[in-house]
Every structure is written in structure tokens, then in C-alpha cells.
Coordinates of C-alpha atoms in Angstrom, one line a residue:
Chain A
M28 CA 4.8 32.2 22.2
N29 CA 6.1 28.6 21.8
H30 CA 2.5 27.4 22.1
I31 CA 1.4 29.7 19.4
K32 CA 4.2 28.6 17.1
V33 CA 3.4 24.9 17.7
I34 CA -0.3 25.5 17.0
S35 CA 0.3 27.4 13.9
L36 CA 2.8 24.8 12.6
V37 CA 0.2 22.0 13.2
Q38 CA -2.5 24.0 11.5
Y39 CA -0.2 24.8 8.6
S40 CA 0.7 21.2 7.9
S41 CA -2.9 20.0 8.2
S42 CA -4.1 22.8 5.8
V43 CA -1.4 21.9 3.3
K44 CA -2.5 18.2 3.4
K45 CA -6.1 19.3 2.9
L46 CA -5.1 21.3 -0.2
K47 CA -3.3 18.2 -1.5
E48 CA -6.2 15.9 -0.9
E49 CA -8.6 18.4 -2.6
F50 CA -6.3 18.5 -5.6
L51 CA -6.4 14.7 -5.8
R52 CA -10.2 14.6 -5.4
N53 CA -10.6 17.2 -8.2
F54 CA -8.1 15.6 -10.6
K55 CA -10.2 14.4 -13.5
R56 CA -10.1 10.7 -14.3
F57 CA -10.3 11.4 -18.0
D58 CA -9.2 14.6 -19.7
S59 CA -7.7 15.8 -23.0
V60 CA -4.4 17.6 -23.3
E61 CA -2.6 19.7 -25.9
D62 CA 0.4 17.5 -26.7
F63 CA 2.4 14.5 -25.6
S64 CA 6.0 15.4 -26.2
D65 CA 7.5 12.6 -24.0
H66 CA 5.0 9.9 -25.1
H67 CA 6.7 6.5 -26.0
Y68 CA 4.8 6.3 -29.3
V69 CA 5.2 10.0 -30.3
S70 CA 7.4 9.1 -33.3
K71 CA 4.8 6.8 -34.7
G72 CA 2.5 8.8 -37.0
K73 CA 2.0 12.6 -37.2
A74 CA -0.5 15.1 -36.0
S75 CA -1.4 16.0 -39.6
K76 CA -2.2 12.4 -40.6
Q77 CA -5.7 11.8 -41.8
H78 CA -7.5 8.8 -40.4
S79 CA -10.6 7.0 -41.7
K80 CA -14.0 8.0 -40.4
N81 CA -14.6 4.7 -38.8
W82 CA -11.3 4.9 -37.0
V83 CA -12.1 8.4 -35.7
K84 CA -15.5 7.3 -34.6
K85 CA -14.1 4.3 -32.8
V86 CA -11.5 6.3 -30.9
Q87 CA -14.1 8.8 -29.8
D88 CA -16.3 6.0 -28.6
E89 CA -13.3 4.8 -26.6
W90 CA -12.9 8.2 -25.0
K91 CA -16.6 8.3 -24.1
I92 CA -16.4 4.8 -22.5
L93 CA -13.3 5.8 -20.5
N94 CA -14.8 9.1 -19.5
Q95 CA -17.9 7.4 -18.1
N96 CA -16.6 4.2 -16.6
L97 CA -13.1 4.6 -15.2
P98 CA -12.7 3.3 -11.6
E99 CA -11.3 5.5 -8.9
T100 CA -7.8 4.1 -9.2
I101 CA -7.2 4.7 -13.0
F102 CA -6.6 8.1 -14.6
V103 CA -6.3 8.6 -18.4
R104 CA -5.2 11.5 -20.6
A105 CA -6.0 11.8 -24.3
C106 CA -4.5 14.1 -26.9
E107 CA -6.7 16.1 -29.3
S108 CA -4.0 16.7 -31.9
R109 CA -2.8 13.1 -31.7
M110 CA -6.0 11.1 -31.3
D111 CA -4.1 7.8 -31.5
L112 CA -2.2 8.5 -28.2
L113 CA -3.3 7.9 -24.6
R114 CA -1.5 7.9 -21.2
A115 CA -2.9 6.1 -18.2
V116 CA -1.8 5.8 -14.5
I117 CA -2.9 2.9 -12.3
I118 CA -2.7 3.1 -8.5
G119 CA -1.6 -0.2 -6.9
A120 CA -4.3 -1.8 -4.8
E121 CA -4.3 -2.5 -1.1
G122 CA -3.2 -5.9 0.0
T123 CA -0.9 -6.3 -3.0
P124 CA 2.9 -5.7 -3.2
Y125 CA 2.0 -2.7 -5.4
H126 CA 0.0 -0.9 -2.8
D127 CA 0.2 3.0 -2.9
G128 CA 2.4 2.9 -6.0
L129 CA 1.8 4.7 -9.3
F130 CA 2.2 2.7 -12.6
F131 CA 2.2 4.6 -15.9
F132 CA 1.2 3.2 -19.3
D133 CA 1.5 4.8 -22.8
I134 CA -1.1 3.6 -25.3
Q135 CA -1.3 4.0 -29.1
F136 CA -4.2 3.0 -31.4
P137 CA -2.8 1.5 -34.7
D138 CA -4.2 2.6 -38.1
T139 CA -6.1 -0.7 -38.4
Y140 CA -7.6 -0.5 -34.9
P141 CA -9.9 -2.1 -33.8
S142 CA -9.1 -5.0 -36.1
V143 CA -5.8 -5.2 -34.1
P144 CA -5.2 -4.6 -30.4
P145 CA -3.7 -1.3 -29.2
N146 CA 0.0 -0.9 -28.5
V147 CA 0.7 -0.6 -24.8
Y148 CA 4.0 0.5 -23.2
Y149 CA 4.8 0.4 -19.5
H150 CA 7.1 3.0 -17.9
S151 CA 9.3 0.3 -16.3
G152 CA 12.4 2.3 -15.5
G153 CA 14.3 -0.9 -16.2
L154 CA 12.5 -2.8 -13.4
R155 CA 10.5 -6.0 -13.9
I156 CA 7.8 -5.8 -11.3
N157 CA 5.5 -8.5 -12.7
P158 CA 5.8 -11.5 -15.0
N159 CA 3.6 -9.7 -17.5
L160 CA 5.5 -6.4 -17.4
Y161 CA 8.9 -6.7 -18.9
N162 CA 11.8 -4.4 -18.0
C163 CA 11.9 -3.2 -21.6
G164 CA 8.3 -1.8 -21.2
K165 CA 6.5 -4.6 -23.0
V166 CA 3.1 -5.6 -21.7
C167 CA 2.7 -9.3 -22.2
L168 CA -1.0 -10.1 -22.4
S169 CA -3.1 -12.3 -24.7
L170 CA -5.6 -9.5 -24.8
L171 CA -3.0 -7.3 -26.4
G172 CA -1.7 -10.0 -28.8
T173 CA 1.7 -10.1 -27.2
W174 CA 1.1 -13.6 -25.8
H175 CA -0.9 -16.5 -27.3
G176 CA -4.1 -17.4 -25.4
N177 CA -7.3 -19.2 -26.3
A178 CA -9.8 -17.5 -28.5
R179 CA -11.8 -16.0 -25.7
Q180 CA -8.7 -14.4 -24.1
S181 CA -7.5 -12.7 -27.3
W182 CA -8.5 -9.3 -28.6
L183 CA -12.0 -9.4 -30.1
P184 CA -12.5 -6.5 -32.6
K185 CA -16.2 -6.1 -31.9
E186 CA -16.1 -6.5 -28.1
S187 CA -12.8 -5.5 -26.5
T188 CA -12.2 -1.9 -25.3
M189 CA -9.4 0.1 -23.9
L190 CA -11.2 0.2 -20.6
Q191 CA -11.1 -3.5 -20.4
V192 CA -7.4 -3.5 -21.0
L193 CA -6.8 -1.0 -18.2
V194 CA -9.1 -2.8 -15.7
S195 CA -7.5 -6.1 -16.6
I196 CA -4.0 -4.7 -15.9
Q197 CA -5.2 -3.3 -12.6
A198 CA -7.0 -6.4 -11.3
L199 CA -5.3 -9.4 -13.0
V200 CA -1.8 -8.2 -13.6
L201 CA -1.1 -6.1 -10.4
N202 CA -2.6 -8.7 -8.1
E203 CA -1.8 -10.2 -4.7
Q204 CA 0.4 -13.0 -5.9
P205 CA 2.0 -11.9 -9.1
Y206 CA 4.4 -14.9 -9.2
F207 CA 1.6 -17.1 -10.5
N208 CA 1.0 -14.8 -13.5
E209 CA 4.0 -16.6 -15.2
P210 CA 2.5 -19.1 -17.6
G211 CA 2.6 -22.6 -16.1
Y212 CA 3.3 -21.5 -12.5
G213 CA -0.4 -21.6 -11.7
L214 CA -0.2 -25.4 -11.4
I215 CA 1.9 -25.2 -8.2
K216 CA -0.4 -22.6 -6.6
G217 CA -1.5 -23.9 -3.2
T218 CA 1.5 -26.2 -2.8
W219 CA 4.2 -25.4 -0.2
L220 CA 6.8 -24.9 -2.9
G221 CA 4.6 -22.5 -4.9
E222 CA 3.5 -20.5 -1.9
S223 CA 7.1 -20.0 -0.6
K224 CA 8.4 -19.0 -4.0
S225 CA 5.4 -16.6 -4.4
K226 CA 6.2 -15.0 -1.0
V227 CA 9.8 -14.4 -1.9
Y228 CA 8.8 -13.1 -5.3
S229 CA 6.2 -10.7 -3.9
E230 CA 8.7 -9.3 -1.3
N231 CA 11.1 -8.6 -4.1
V232 CA 8.3 -7.0 -6.1
F233 CA 7.5 -4.6 -3.2
L234 CA 11.2 -3.5 -3.2
L235 CA 11.0 -2.8 -6.9
S236 CA 7.7 -1.0 -6.3
L237 CA 9.5 1.3 -3.8
K238 CA 12.1 2.0 -6.5
T239 CA 9.4 2.7 -9.0
M240 CA 8.0 5.2 -6.6
V241 CA 11.3 7.0 -6.3
Y242 CA 11.8 7.0 -10.1
S243 CA 8.3 8.5 -10.7
M244 CA 8.9 11.1 -8.0
R245 CA 12.2 12.1 -9.6
K246 CA 10.9 12.2 -13.2
P247 CA 7.1 12.2 -13.4
P248 CA 5.5 11.7 -16.8
Q249 CA 4.1 14.7 -18.6
H250 CA 0.7 16.0 -17.5
F251 CA 0.9 14.0 -14.3
E252 CA 3.7 15.9 -12.5
E253 CA 1.5 17.6 -10.0
Y254 CA -0.6 14.5 -9.5
V255 CA 2.5 12.4 -8.6
Q256 CA 3.7 15.0 -6.1
N257 CA 0.3 15.3 -4.4
H258 CA -0.3 11.6 -4.4
Y259 CA 2.9 10.7 -2.7
F260 CA 2.6 13.7 -0.3
V261 CA -0.7 12.4 0.9
R262 CA 0.3 8.8 1.0
S263 CA 3.8 9.3 2.5
H264 CA 2.8 8.5 6.1
D265 CA 1.0 5.3 5.1
I266 CA 3.9 4.2 3.1
V267 CA 6.4 4.9 5.9
K268 CA 4.2 3.1 8.4
A269 CA 3.9 0.1 6.2
C270 CA 7.7 0.0 5.7
N271 CA 8.2 0.2 9.4
A272 CA 5.8 -2.6 9.9
Y273 CA 7.5 -4.8 7.3
K274 CA 10.9 -4.0 9.1
A275 CA 9.3 -5.2 12.3
G276 CA 8.2 -8.5 10.6
A277 CA 4.7 -7.9 9.5
P278 CA 3.8 -10.0 6.4
L279 CA 3.7 -8.2 3.1
G280 CA 0.3 -6.8 2.1
S281 CA -1.2 -6.9 5.6
M282 CA -1.1 -3.1 6.0
V283 CA -4.3 -1.1 5.0
K284 CA -5.0 2.6 4.9
G285 CA -3.9 4.6 7.9
G286 CA -1.1 2.3 9.0
V287 CA -3.5 -0.4 10.4
Q288 CA -2.4 -4.0 10.3
D289 CA -5.2 -6.4 9.1
L290 CA -5.0 -9.5 11.3
E291 CA -6.8 -11.6 8.7
Q292 CA -3.9 -11.1 6.4
A293 CA -1.4 -12.2 9.0
R294 CA 0.3 -15.4 7.9
Q295 CA 4.0 -16.0 8.2
S296 CA 6.1 -13.0 9.1
G297 CA 8.4 -11.4 6.4
S298 CA 11.7 -13.1 5.7
K299 CA 14.9 -11.7 7.2
K300 CA 16.2 -10.6 3.8
F301 CA 13.0 -8.7 3.2
K302 CA 13.3 -6.9 6.6
T303 CA 16.9 -5.8 5.9
D304 CA 16.2 -4.8 2.3
V305 CA 13.3 -2.7 3.3
A306 CA 15.4 -1.1 6.1
S307 CA 18.2 -0.3 3.7
F308 CA 16.2 1.2 0.9
M309 CA 13.6 2.9 3.0
Q310 CA 15.8 5.9 3.7
T311 CA 16.0 6.7 0.0
V312 CA 12.2 6.8 -0.2
V313 CA 12.0 9.0 2.9
D314 CA 14.5 11.4 1.4
E315 CA 12.3 11.8 -1.7
F316 CA 9.3 12.4 0.5
V317 CA 11.2 15.1 2.4
K318 CA 12.0 16.8 -0.9
L319 CA 8.2 16.9 -1.6
G320 CA 7.8 18.9 1.6
V321 CA 6.5 16.2 3.9
K322 CA 7.4 16.8 7.5
E323 CA 7.6 14.8 10.7
L324 CA 8.1 11.5 8.9
A325 CA 10.9 9.6 10.7
E326 CA 10.4 11.1 14.1
K327 CA 9.1 8.7 16.7
P328 CA 6.7 10.0 19.3
K329 CA 8.5 10.9 22.5
P330 CA 7.3 8.9 25.6
P331 CA 5.1 11.2 27.7
V332 CA 5.3 11.6 31.4
N333 CA 2.6 9.1 32.0
N334 CA 4.8 6.3 30.9
A335 CA 7.4 7.3 33.4
N336 CA 4.7 7.1 36.1
T337 CA 3.8 3.6 34.8
E338 CA 7.4 2.5 35.1
N339 CA 7.5 3.7 38.7
Q340 CA 4.3 1.9 39.5
S341 CA 5.6 -1.3 38.0
K342 CA 8.8 -1.0 40.1
K343 CA 6.7 -0.5 43.3
K344 CA 4.7 -3.6 42.5
T345 CA 7.9 -5.6 42.1
R346 CA 9.1 -4.5 45.5
K347 CA 5.9 -5.4 47.1
R348 CA 5.9 -8.9 45.6
S349 CA 9.5 -9.5 46.6
R350 CA 8.7 -8.6 50.2
S351 CA 5.7 -10.9 50.3
S352 CA 7.7 -13.9 48.8
R353 CA 10.4 -13.5 51.5
Chain B
M23 CA -27.6 2.1 -8.8
S24 CA -24.0 2.2 -7.6
N25 CA -24.7 4.1 -4.4
P26 CA -26.7 1.4 -2.5
Q27 CA -24.2 -1.2 -3.6
D28 CA -21.4 0.9 -2.2
D29 CA -23.2 1.5 1.1
K30 CA -23.9 -2.1 1.9
P31 CA -20.4 -3.4 2.0
I32 CA -19.2 -0.4 3.9
D33 CA -21.8 -1.0 6.6
Q34 CA -20.9 -4.6 6.7
E35 CA -17.2 -3.8 7.1
Q36 CA -18.0 -1.3 9.9
E37 CA -20.1 -3.9 11.7
A38 CA -17.6 -6.8 11.2
H39 CA -14.3 -5.2 12.2
V40 CA -12.9 -3.0 14.9
I41 CA -9.6 -1.0 14.8
L42 CA -7.7 -1.4 18.0
K43 CA -4.6 0.5 19.2
V44 CA -1.9 -1.4 21.1
K45 CA 0.2 1.0 23.2
S46 CA 3.5 -0.1 24.9
Q47 CA 5.3 1.5 27.8
D48 CA 8.0 3.1 25.6
G49 CA 5.3 5.1 23.7
D50 CA 5.1 2.8 20.6
E51 CA 1.6 2.6 19.2
V52 CA 0.5 0.0 16.7
L53 CA -3.0 -0.2 15.0
F54 CA -4.7 -3.6 14.3
K55 CA -7.9 -4.4 12.5
N56 CA -9.6 -7.3 14.2
K57 CA -12.9 -9.1 13.6
K58 CA -15.3 -8.4 16.4
S59 CA -16.1 -12.1 16.7
A60 CA -12.4 -13.3 16.6
P61 CA -10.4 -14.0 19.7
L62 CA -7.7 -11.5 20.6
K63 CA -5.1 -14.3 20.8
K64 CA -4.0 -13.6 17.2
L65 CA -3.6 -9.9 17.9
M66 CA -1.4 -10.6 20.9
Y67 CA 0.7 -13.1 19.0
V68 CA 1.2 -10.8 16.0
Y69 CA 2.2 -7.9 18.2
C70 CA 4.8 -10.0 20.1
D71 CA 6.1 -11.4 16.8
R72 CA 6.4 -7.9 15.5
R73 CA 8.4 -6.9 18.6
G74 CA 10.5 -10.0 18.3
L75 CA 9.6 -11.4 21.8
K76 CA 7.7 -14.4 23.1
L77 CA 4.0 -14.2 24.0
D78 CA 4.7 -14.2 27.8
A79 CA 6.9 -11.1 27.6
F80 CA 3.8 -8.9 27.6
A81 CA 0.7 -8.5 29.7
F82 CA -2.1 -7.0 27.6
I83 CA -4.4 -4.9 29.8
F84 CA -7.8 -3.4 28.7
N85 CA -9.9 -1.3 31.0
G86 CA -7.8 -2.4 34.0
A87 CA -8.2 -6.1 33.4
R88 CA -5.7 -8.5 31.8
I89 CA -6.6 -10.1 28.5
G90 CA -6.2 -13.8 28.4
G91 CA -6.5 -14.2 24.7
L92 CA -9.8 -16.1 24.4
E93 CA -12.0 -13.0 24.7
T94 CA -13.4 -11.4 21.6
P95 CA -13.9 -7.6 21.0
D96 CA -17.7 -8.2 21.3
E97 CA -17.3 -9.8 24.7
L98 CA -15.2 -6.9 26.0
D99 CA -17.4 -4.3 24.3
M100 CA -14.6 -2.8 22.3
E101 CA -15.1 0.0 19.8
D102 CA -12.9 1.7 17.1
G103 CA -9.9 3.4 18.6
D104 CA -9.9 1.6 21.9
V105 CA -6.5 1.3 23.5
I106 CA -4.9 -1.9 24.8
D107 CA -1.9 -1.4 27.1
A108 CA 1.0 -3.8 26.5
C109 CA 3.0 -3.9 29.7
R110 CA 6.1 -5.9 30.3
A111 CA 5.3 -9.0 32.4
M112 CA 7.1 -9.1 35.7
S113 CA 7.1 -11.2 38.9
G114 CA 8.9 -11.1 42.3
G115 CA 11.5 -13.2 44.1
L116 CA 15.2 -14.0 43.8
R117 CA 14.9 -15.9 40.6
A118 CA 12.6 -13.3 39.3
N119 CA 15.3 -10.7 39.8
Q120 CA 17.6 -12.7 37.7
R121 CA 15.0 -13.0 35.0
Q122 CA 14.4 -9.3 35.2
W123 CA 18.0 -8.7 34.6
S124 CA 18.0 -11.0 31.6
Y125 CA 15.1 -9.1 30.2
M126 CA 17.1 -5.9 30.4
L127 CA 20.0 -7.6 28.6
F128 CA 17.6 -8.8 25.9
D129 CA 16.2 -5.3 25.5
H130 CA 19.7 -3.9 25.2
N131 CA 20.5 -6.4 22.5
G132 CA 17.2 -5.6 20.7
L133 CA 18.2 -1.9 20.5

């Protein structure tokens, strides 16, 4: 009877995970929704507002480009009654302090678009996880006109697209060493001082990324509620394994999918403060995962009988050696 | 267009790396991704660093033979999922008994 229960429990948990993974696989990268009641820019403009034909055509072209070219780690939702609003989520890439995290952006096309860049707001939750993403939600990029750059880096009405904005945020903003995104800090990249400051900054960013995970699990944005739950359900074990590795001293960003540590990424071990901070905050993250329904997270595998035999064998060996030495 | 481009790097990755499992006597298992042509010294060092112990605290055993650190996964014919046993290094004699005792104390502090 116990065996049957154990088997059924294992089958149940694996089947649940398969359902979650299937949902994630079938989740459309681009889709339209009825309304955006919690959108950051919902108060700007109205549903009944009439836009020019060129504007409507341009926005529809943007939708088409997004529908066809979005990478696997970016999902976008558009609104038919409010064509000027978009919502996007970007998954943090492996090898970065943002790995496994979800980062939400609200986008609005102004009336004079594409002559001016779109408005982009980041759901920061009050946390500044990157030099380009302020805690007030501002996205500081020359491409968006919120920071001065040279002519090539600015918004080009005839060439720039929303897809370019999202891909730039994913690859250039949420990167491996975000410390050097601050203007002027790139000069000290490669020096001892720059690398050590970057390491500390990245470790702090990972802690803020964990907090961002908790915030998004507690209050997921509209139209992404089920996606958030399923994403963190499936990734919970990888996240916990990574946190355990960081507690043990693995360097930040060295964990890849499945809890495997990439030795090529192994540089200095994590700082003591980072280990203690991860250990202290990790329980909060685990509690949120348990609320999602994840099981067997914190339990360590019990040592099987074989290990006991191994210990006995080692003791025997010790005795033999001591006799021979005498 | 995109399919063959996707296939090539995946094949290269599969050929270049091997995922190894390091298993300790207390049941702890750690996974490492190592280049097939890279010596295992780094894996051993990173594992000991993760456990907070010196390199000579463990004896790494694969297929019944001890790993010295200069071997590569290709030389030992390792495949994905192979297990390396990390045993506590021990020796005999009076001084060794004292050392063994100090190891136990260290473990206790570690807990």
C-alpha cells in the first residue's frame, strides 16, 4: 500500500509538471487581448480616440513584425480597443544575474509615432536592478530618447521598431555585467577595480532579482497571471539549486539549466555577504514556491544504505593501515 | 533557414562538453559541466571550494581508480551523467588518528 501511494505521488507530481510545461510551450509569444485595466499608460488617451491612417498602419506593421520575429524569451500582448498599448515580458538569460526572472514592460505608442520613440515603463516594484532601469520605472535608453546618444544610437523614425527595443533590452540591458551599463563606467572594464565593483553590483542585482520574482508571484500583471505561476512552478527547482550553489560559494551566473555548474564560468567564489544574503532571503522565495504548489523543494536526499556500507569499508581500511604501520 | 543554424551549435555543444555528477559520502550530489578536453583539476578545485575544504580533503574516484587531476574526460572515456565519488581522504598511524579526529571536529564546526 505504501509503495502504491509513493508511486502515485511521484506520477502525480510529474504529470502536473508536464501540464505546466505544456502550458508554457503553448503560450503565444504575441496575442491580442480585450482590455488593459492595470496598464501604466491606461490614463493616456481613450478607446474612442481616432488615430490617423498612417499611425494605424504603422502600429499594425509593428504587430506583424512582433508576431513573426519575437525570440523565445520575449512575450507581448496587444490590445484591440487600445491599439497604442502593449505589454511585454522578458525572461532573464542564463549566465546573468537576471537568470530565470520575469521582467515586465508596459509600452505606449504616442500620437506622433513613429516620429518620436514609444514610451516604455518597467514594473520595477521600487527596485533598481540595472543602471538603465530606474526604480521609478523609467527606462533610460538613447533608443527611447530618455538618454542622449550619438545619431546612430537614437530613435530613427524610418528604421527603428518595437522589436528592436525589446531585443535591445534583453541583450544589452539585462546582460552579464550590468555595472558597466552606467555611462562612463565602461572605461574601467577589465581593470581590477572595475571587475571587483562589477562583481559586488551583480551579486546585489541577483538579490533584487529574487525580490522581483517574489513581487511578480504575489501580484502578477494582467493577462500574464497564469504564465507567471507556471513559469516559476517549472523553474522553481533550478532557482533553488542555484541559490544553494551560491550559498555554498559558487560564483554568480555559473549555474545553467538543471542545476549544473558550468566550470568555464568558475572565477572567484561569491563574497561572504552574498552567501549570507542569499541564505537569508532564500526562504521567502521558497515559501512563495510552496504557495504555487511546488513540492519537495527544501528536502535533501536521505543518505541510502550504500553510503553506510562505504563508511564501514573506509573504517576497515583505516584499521588495516594502522596495523601495518605498527 | 533557422533549423540548420540551430542544429549546428547544439551538436557542437554536445560534442564539446560533458555533464558529470560528483557524489559525496553523505549523499550530496553536485552536477558540473566540463569540457571533454579540459583537465579535471578545475572540477576538483571548484568542488572543494564549494564544500569549504582544502583539495587534499577529498579523494575523487572514478571507475574504481583515483583521479589525479591531470586527466581529461576524453582520456577517462567519460559520458554525460557519469558519477565521480568524492571520498574523504584518510591514512593510518598515530598521527593519522589525531588528524582524523581534527577532521571530525572540522566537520562538526562546518555543520
